[in-house]
């Protein structure tokens, strides 16, 4: 469900899955946070000595903590991280599902990870982020697809031969500039797919309005949507992977858009129109991510 917490220091709409921990959100200052799986994470040792004034935050609660305590990426980098330790589980989790985070505001975009017990903060200039492996691995992996092109393929022009079916080789139909773009549902492939499709779209048809930007973002998210049952599970206990929800966060406009697995219909929260005044004893206001429908409008009557 999506909930608005009015008791925290900085109230924010957050998206909770299964348990009462935020996995995605935006706060009233426009800071957005998304968490993704990074099984190789090694967090700070909770028992290790730290300077006075250091905050220790459990990795599972870190998304909610950021949204409730930080207003900008600059504040995070300069004031918060020097006195922060993100700590992990005392015993290994059976699932191994540890986390890394993408943190954004209207000016800056960063990725925060813990590897070998050390915090690492990266500028996210590529505009893509997924699960395992670590962020710099994903960056270097983009080089393996340098053959992709935004242009119509003309590689056969210098070796053209005539045949009984005409001149060849030449492109027959559209989309061959993307030949080699990975189409599977693994995190590395989704990262590559998001990066190149976004870069080519912005190059060829740069969005000229907010609605055009949202249309592009929705299209990109659709290209990495995972239908239940298509991805194999390591064991029956692991369950089937699927895209449980999708979100779009607009830091400058202070808006949060979301949809569930079953319905393509997006719903919007305008933070500027909500009352975020802290109230003692106030409980979180919430609504389900999905409304139980497929989001299909019957327009038969309009044709009658």
Short mmCIF file of C-alpha atoms in Angstrom, two decimals:
data_model
loop_
_atom_site.label_atom_id
_atom_site.label_comp_id
_atom_site.label_asym_id
_atom_site.label_seq_id
_atom_site.Cartn_x
_atom_site.Cartn_y
_atom_site.Cartn_z
CA UNK A 1 0.00 0.00 0.00
CA UNK A 2 0.93 3.65 -0.24
CA UNK A 3 0.93 5.47 3.07
CA UNK A 4 1.48 9.02 4.28
CA UNK A 5 3.22 9.14 7.64
CA UNK A 6 2.32 12.34 9.49
CA UNK A 7 4.20 11.52 12.69
CA UNK A 8 7.74 11.46 11.29
CA UNK A 9 10.08 14.46 11.23
CA UNK A 10 9.59 14.75 7.45
CA UNK A 11 6.30 13.15 6.35
CA UNK A 12 6.34 11.34 3.05
CA UNK A 13 4.30 9.06 0.80
CA UNK A 14 5.96 5.66 0.83
CA UNK A 15 5.26 2.34 -0.84
CA UNK A 16 5.27 -0.65 1.49
CA UNK A 17 5.49 -4.25 0.37
CA UNK A 18 4.47 -7.14 2.67
CA UNK A 19 5.90 -5.57 5.84
CA UNK A 20 5.73 -2.04 7.21
CA UNK A 21 9.00 -0.87 5.71
CA UNK A 22 9.30 1.69 2.92
CA UNK A 23 10.87 0.41 -0.30
CA UNK A 24 10.18 3.48 -2.46
CA UNK A 25 9.19 7.02 -1.61
CA UNK A 26 9.42 10.77 -1.93
CA UNK A 27 9.30 13.26 0.93
CA UNK A 28 7.85 16.77 1.08
CA UNK A 29 11.28 18.28 0.28
CA UNK A 30 11.41 16.35 -3.01
CA UNK A 31 14.03 13.77 -1.98
CA UNK A 32 13.29 10.38 -3.52
CA UNK A 33 14.67 6.98 -2.53
CA UNK A 34 14.39 3.53 -4.13
CA UNK A 35 15.91 0.35 -2.78
CA UNK A 36 17.06 -2.60 -4.89
CA UNK A 37 18.58 -5.97 -4.12
CA UNK A 38 22.37 -6.25 -3.80
CA UNK A 39 23.23 -9.60 -2.28
CA UNK A 40 26.95 -8.86 -2.16
CA UNK A 41 26.40 -5.99 0.28
CA UNK A 42 28.49 -6.01 3.46
CA UNK A 43 27.32 -3.32 5.84
CA UNK A 44 29.08 -1.59 8.70
CA UNK A 45 29.70 -3.57 11.89
CA UNK A 46 27.16 -2.40 14.45
CA UNK A 47 29.57 -3.21 17.28
CA UNK A 48 32.56 -1.40 15.83
CA UNK A 49 33.66 1.86 17.51
CA UNK A 50 32.43 5.05 15.84
CA UNK A 51 32.89 8.78 16.49
CA UNK A 52 30.55 10.45 18.94
CA UNK A 53 27.27 11.47 17.34
CA UNK A 54 27.30 8.67 14.77
CA UNK A 55 23.89 7.30 13.85
CA UNK A 56 23.48 3.59 13.22
CA UNK A 57 20.57 2.64 10.97
CA UNK A 58 19.45 -0.88 10.04
CA UNK A 59 19.69 -1.46 6.28
CA UNK A 60 16.07 -2.64 6.14
CA UNK A 61 14.83 0.65 7.64
CA UNK A 62 17.24 2.90 5.75
CA UNK A 63 14.83 4.00 3.02
CA UNK A 64 12.26 5.20 5.54
CA UNK A 65 15.01 6.80 7.66
CA UNK A 66 16.33 8.79 4.69
CA UNK A 67 12.88 10.00 3.71
CA UNK A 68 12.16 11.07 7.27
CA UNK A 69 15.46 12.83 7.98
CA UNK A 70 17.08 14.14 4.77
CA UNK A 71 15.93 16.89 2.41
CA UNK A 72 18.54 16.95 -0.38
CA UNK A 73 21.34 14.88 -1.87
CA UNK A 74 23.77 17.63 -0.94
CA UNK A 75 22.71 17.43 2.70
CA UNK A 76 23.10 13.66 2.54
CA UNK A 77 26.63 13.88 1.14
CA UNK A 78 27.98 16.73 3.24
CA UNK A 79 26.18 16.47 6.57
CA UNK A 80 24.59 13.04 7.00
CA UNK A 81 26.95 10.41 5.60
CA UNK A 82 30.04 11.50 7.58
CA UNK A 83 28.20 10.60 10.81
CA UNK A 84 26.18 7.62 9.58
CA UNK A 85 26.68 3.86 9.64
CA UNK A 86 24.26 1.55 7.87
CA UNK A 87 24.37 -1.79 9.67
CA UNK A 88 23.31 -5.21 8.49
CA UNK A 89 21.69 -8.28 10.02
CA UNK A 90 23.42 -9.97 12.95
CA UNK A 91 22.99 -13.35 11.26
CA UNK A 92 22.81 -13.94 7.48
CA UNK A 93 19.33 -13.69 5.99
CA UNK A 94 18.04 -16.96 4.49
CA UNK A 95 17.08 -15.12 1.31
CA UNK A 96 20.31 -13.13 1.14
CA UNK A 97 18.27 -10.14 0.04
CA UNK A 98 20.41 -7.18 1.01
CA UNK A 99 20.05 -3.73 -0.51
CA UNK A 100 21.58 -0.76 -2.29
CA UNK A 101 19.83 2.54 -2.95
CA UNK A 102 19.30 5.22 -5.59
CA UNK A 103 18.71 8.64 -4.05
CA UNK A 104 17.60 11.66 -6.08
CA UNK A 105 16.36 15.20 -5.82
CA UNK A 106 15.60 17.71 -8.57
CA UNK A 107 19.32 18.50 -8.98
CA UNK A 108 21.39 15.43 -8.12
CA UNK A 109 21.23 11.66 -8.57
CA UNK A 110 23.39 9.26 -6.55
CA UNK A 111 23.71 5.57 -5.74
CA UNK A 112 24.66 4.41 -2.25
CA UNK A 113 26.13 0.96 -1.64
CA UNK A 114 28.01 -0.91 1.06
CA UNK A 115 30.75 -3.23 -0.20
CA UNK A 116 33.28 -4.96 2.05
CA UNK A 117 31.94 -2.97 4.99
CA UNK A 118 32.66 0.40 3.34
CA UNK A 119 30.11 2.95 2.18
CA UNK A 120 30.39 3.96 -1.48
CA UNK A 121 28.54 6.88 -3.03
CA UNK A 122 28.39 7.19 -6.82
CA UNK A 123 27.00 9.90 -9.07
CA UNK A 124 24.33 8.31 -11.24
CA UNK A 125 24.90 10.11 -14.53
CA UNK A 126 23.58 7.22 -16.64
CA UNK A 127 20.01 7.43 -15.30
CA UNK A 128 19.56 3.68 -14.81
CA UNK A 129 19.54 1.42 -11.76
CA UNK A 130 18.61 -2.21 -11.07
CA UNK A 131 19.48 -5.08 -8.73
CA UNK A 132 22.72 -7.10 -8.53
CA UNK A 133 25.62 -6.72 -9.21
CA UNK A 134 27.12 -3.50 -7.86
CA UNK A 135 26.72 -0.20 -9.70
CA UNK A 136 30.22 0.10 -11.17
CA UNK A 137 29.87 -3.42 -12.62
CA UNK A 138 26.74 -2.27 -14.44
CA UNK A 139 28.55 0.83 -15.72
CA UNK A 140 31.41 -1.15 -17.22
CA UNK A 141 28.99 -3.68 -18.71
CA UNK A 142 27.53 -0.94 -20.94
CA UNK A 143 30.77 -1.03 -22.91
CA UNK A 144 29.89 -4.56 -24.08
CA UNK A 145 27.07 -3.08 -26.16
CA UNK A 146 28.96 -0.30 -27.93
CA UNK A 147 27.91 -1.88 -31.25
CA UNK A 148 24.32 -0.65 -30.74
CA UNK A 149 23.41 2.48 -32.65
CA UNK A 150 20.66 5.09 -32.82
CA UNK A 151 21.03 5.17 -36.61
CA UNK A 152 19.61 3.09 -39.44
CA UNK A 153 21.99 0.16 -40.04
CA UNK A 154 24.15 0.65 -43.13
CA UNK A 155 26.90 -1.84 -42.41
CA UNK A 156 26.22 -3.76 -45.59
CA UNK A 157 26.56 -0.87 -48.04
CA UNK A 158 30.24 -1.50 -48.86
CA UNK A 159 29.78 -5.22 -49.46
CA UNK A 160 26.45 -5.20 -51.33
CA UNK A 161 25.92 -7.97 -53.85
CA UNK A 162 23.05 -8.59 -56.23
CA UNK A 163 21.11 -11.81 -55.86
CA UNK A 164 17.94 -13.38 -57.15
CA UNK A 165 16.10 -11.70 -54.25
CA UNK A 166 17.68 -8.28 -54.84
CA UNK A 167 20.56 -6.34 -53.32
CA UNK A 168 21.80 -7.67 -49.99
CA UNK A 169 22.52 -7.42 -47.15
CA UNK A 170 20.21 -4.59 -46.12
CA UNK A 171 17.82 -3.95 -43.27
CA UNK A 172 14.33 -5.30 -43.88
CA UNK A 173 11.99 -3.60 -41.45
CA UNK A 174 12.66 -1.49 -38.39
CA UNK A 175 14.54 -2.06 -35.16
CA UNK A 176 17.78 -3.58 -36.42
CA UNK A 177 19.80 -0.75 -34.88
CA UNK A 178 18.92 -2.41 -31.54
CA UNK A 179 19.97 -5.90 -32.62
CA UNK A 180 21.97 -7.30 -29.72
CA UNK A 181 20.08 -5.38 -27.03
CA UNK A 182 19.48 -8.00 -24.31
CA UNK A 183 15.85 -8.93 -23.83
CA UNK A 184 15.93 -11.19 -20.79
CA UNK A 185 14.70 -10.19 -17.32
CA UNK A 186 18.03 -10.31 -15.48
CA UNK A 187 19.13 -7.12 -13.70
CA UNK A 188 22.19 -6.58 -15.97
CA UNK A 189 20.04 -6.86 -19.08
CA UNK A 190 17.37 -4.56 -17.70
CA UNK A 191 20.05 -1.98 -16.86
CA UNK A 192 21.42 -2.10 -20.41
CA UNK A 193 17.95 -1.96 -21.94
CA UNK A 194 16.91 1.06 -19.89
CA UNK A 195 20.11 2.97 -20.59
CA UNK A 196 20.25 2.57 -24.36
CA UNK A 197 16.53 3.01 -24.98
CA UNK A 198 16.42 6.15 -22.86
CA UNK A 199 19.53 7.62 -24.49
CA UNK A 200 18.26 6.96 -28.00
CA UNK A 201 14.77 8.28 -27.24
CA UNK A 202 16.14 11.51 -25.75
CA UNK A 203 18.52 11.89 -28.70
CA UNK A 204 15.91 11.37 -31.42
CA UNK A 205 12.74 12.68 -29.78
CA UNK A 206 13.61 14.71 -26.66
CA UNK A 207 10.53 15.27 -24.47
CA UNK A 208 9.23 18.84 -24.73
CA UNK A 209 6.80 18.72 -21.81
CA UNK A 210 6.14 16.96 -18.52
CA UNK A 211 3.53 14.74 -20.15
CA UNK A 212 5.96 13.71 -22.88
CA UNK A 213 8.58 12.93 -20.22
CA UNK A 214 6.08 10.81 -18.31
CA UNK A 215 5.07 8.98 -21.50
CA UNK A 216 8.70 8.14 -22.18
CA UNK A 217 9.29 6.99 -18.60
CA UNK A 218 6.17 4.80 -18.68
CA UNK A 219 7.32 3.24 -21.94
CA UNK A 220 10.78 2.51 -20.54
CA UNK A 221 9.33 0.92 -17.40
CA UNK A 222 7.05 -1.22 -19.56
CA UNK A 223 10.10 -2.55 -21.41
CA UNK A 224 11.43 -4.11 -18.19
CA UNK A 225 8.07 -5.28 -16.79
CA UNK A 226 8.24 -8.85 -15.47
CA UNK A 227 5.12 -11.00 -15.91
CA UNK A 228 4.55 -13.57 -13.19
CA UNK A 229 5.74 -17.03 -14.18
CA UNK A 230 8.22 -15.93 -16.83
CA UNK A 231 11.25 -15.86 -14.52
CA UNK A 232 12.44 -19.13 -13.00
CA UNK A 233 12.71 -19.46 -9.21
CA UNK A 234 15.70 -20.96 -7.46
CA UNK A 235 13.35 -22.96 -5.23
CA UNK A 236 9.59 -23.28 -4.58
CA UNK A 237 10.03 -21.36 -1.33
CA UNK A 238 11.45 -18.37 -3.21
CA UNK A 239 8.18 -17.73 -5.03
CA UNK A 240 7.79 -16.25 -8.50
CA UNK A 241 9.33 -12.93 -9.39
CA UNK A 242 7.13 -10.24 -10.90
CA UNK A 243 6.87 -6.47 -11.16
CA UNK A 244 4.73 -5.95 -8.06
CA UNK A 245 4.41 -2.23 -8.62
CA UNK A 246 5.85 0.64 -10.67
CA UNK A 247 6.47 4.20 -9.51
CA UNK A 248 7.31 7.54 -11.07
CA UNK A 249 8.64 10.25 -8.77
CA UNK A 250 8.78 13.93 -9.73
CA UNK A 251 11.02 15.76 -7.24
CA UNK A 252 10.53 19.29 -8.60
CA UNK A 253 6.75 18.90 -8.90
CA UNK A 254 6.52 17.00 -5.57
CA UNK A 255 4.45 14.24 -7.16
CA UNK A 256 4.39 10.47 -6.70
CA UNK A 257 2.75 8.23 -9.31
CA UNK A 258 2.18 4.51 -8.86
CA UNK A 259 0.48 1.49 -10.38
CA UNK A 260 0.17 -2.16 -9.40
CA UNK A 261 0.92 -5.39 -11.26
CA UNK A 262 -2.61 -6.01 -12.54
CA UNK A 263 -3.66 -2.56 -13.76
CA UNK A 264 -1.88 -0.24 -16.22
CA UNK A 265 -3.76 2.74 -14.76
CA UNK A 266 -1.49 5.20 -12.95
CA UNK A 267 -2.57 7.04 -9.81
CA UNK A 268 -1.00 10.26 -8.59
CA UNK A 269 -0.28 11.84 -5.18
CA UNK A 270 0.34 15.61 -5.14
CA UNK A 271 2.36 16.31 -2.02
CA UNK A 272 1.69 20.04 -2.19
CA UNK A 273 -2.00 19.44 -1.57
CA UNK A 274 -1.53 17.30 1.55
CA UNK A 275 -1.40 18.51 5.14
CA UNK A 276 1.94 17.37 6.53
CA UNK A 277 1.69 19.15 9.89
CA UNK A 278 2.97 16.70 12.53
CA UNK A 279 0.26 15.57 14.92
CA UNK A 280 0.99 13.72 18.14
CA UNK A 281 -0.47 10.23 18.09
CA UNK A 282 -1.47 10.48 14.45
CA UNK A 283 -1.50 7.24 12.49
CA UNK A 284 -0.40 6.79 8.90
CA UNK A 285 -3.00 7.34 6.22
CA UNK A 286 -2.88 4.67 3.55
CA UNK A 287 -4.56 3.21 0.50
CA UNK A 288 -3.94 0.00 -1.47
CA UNK A 289 -1.53 0.17 -4.38
CA UNK A 290 -4.10 -1.63 -6.50
CA UNK A 291 -7.87 -1.21 -6.56
CA UNK A 292 -8.66 -4.80 -7.50
CA UNK A 293 -9.46 -4.01 -11.12
CA UNK A 294 -7.63 -4.27 -14.43
CA UNK A 295 -8.06 -0.54 -15.03
CA UNK A 296 -10.15 -1.23 -18.14
CA UNK A 297 -12.83 1.34 -19.00
CA UNK A 298 -15.93 0.04 -20.76
CA UNK A 299 -16.81 2.66 -23.42
CA UNK A 300 -19.57 0.70 -25.12
CA UNK A 301 -22.25 3.17 -23.99
CA UNK A 302 -20.38 6.05 -25.66
CA UNK A 303 -20.85 4.34 -29.01
CA UNK A 304 -24.54 3.63 -28.54
#
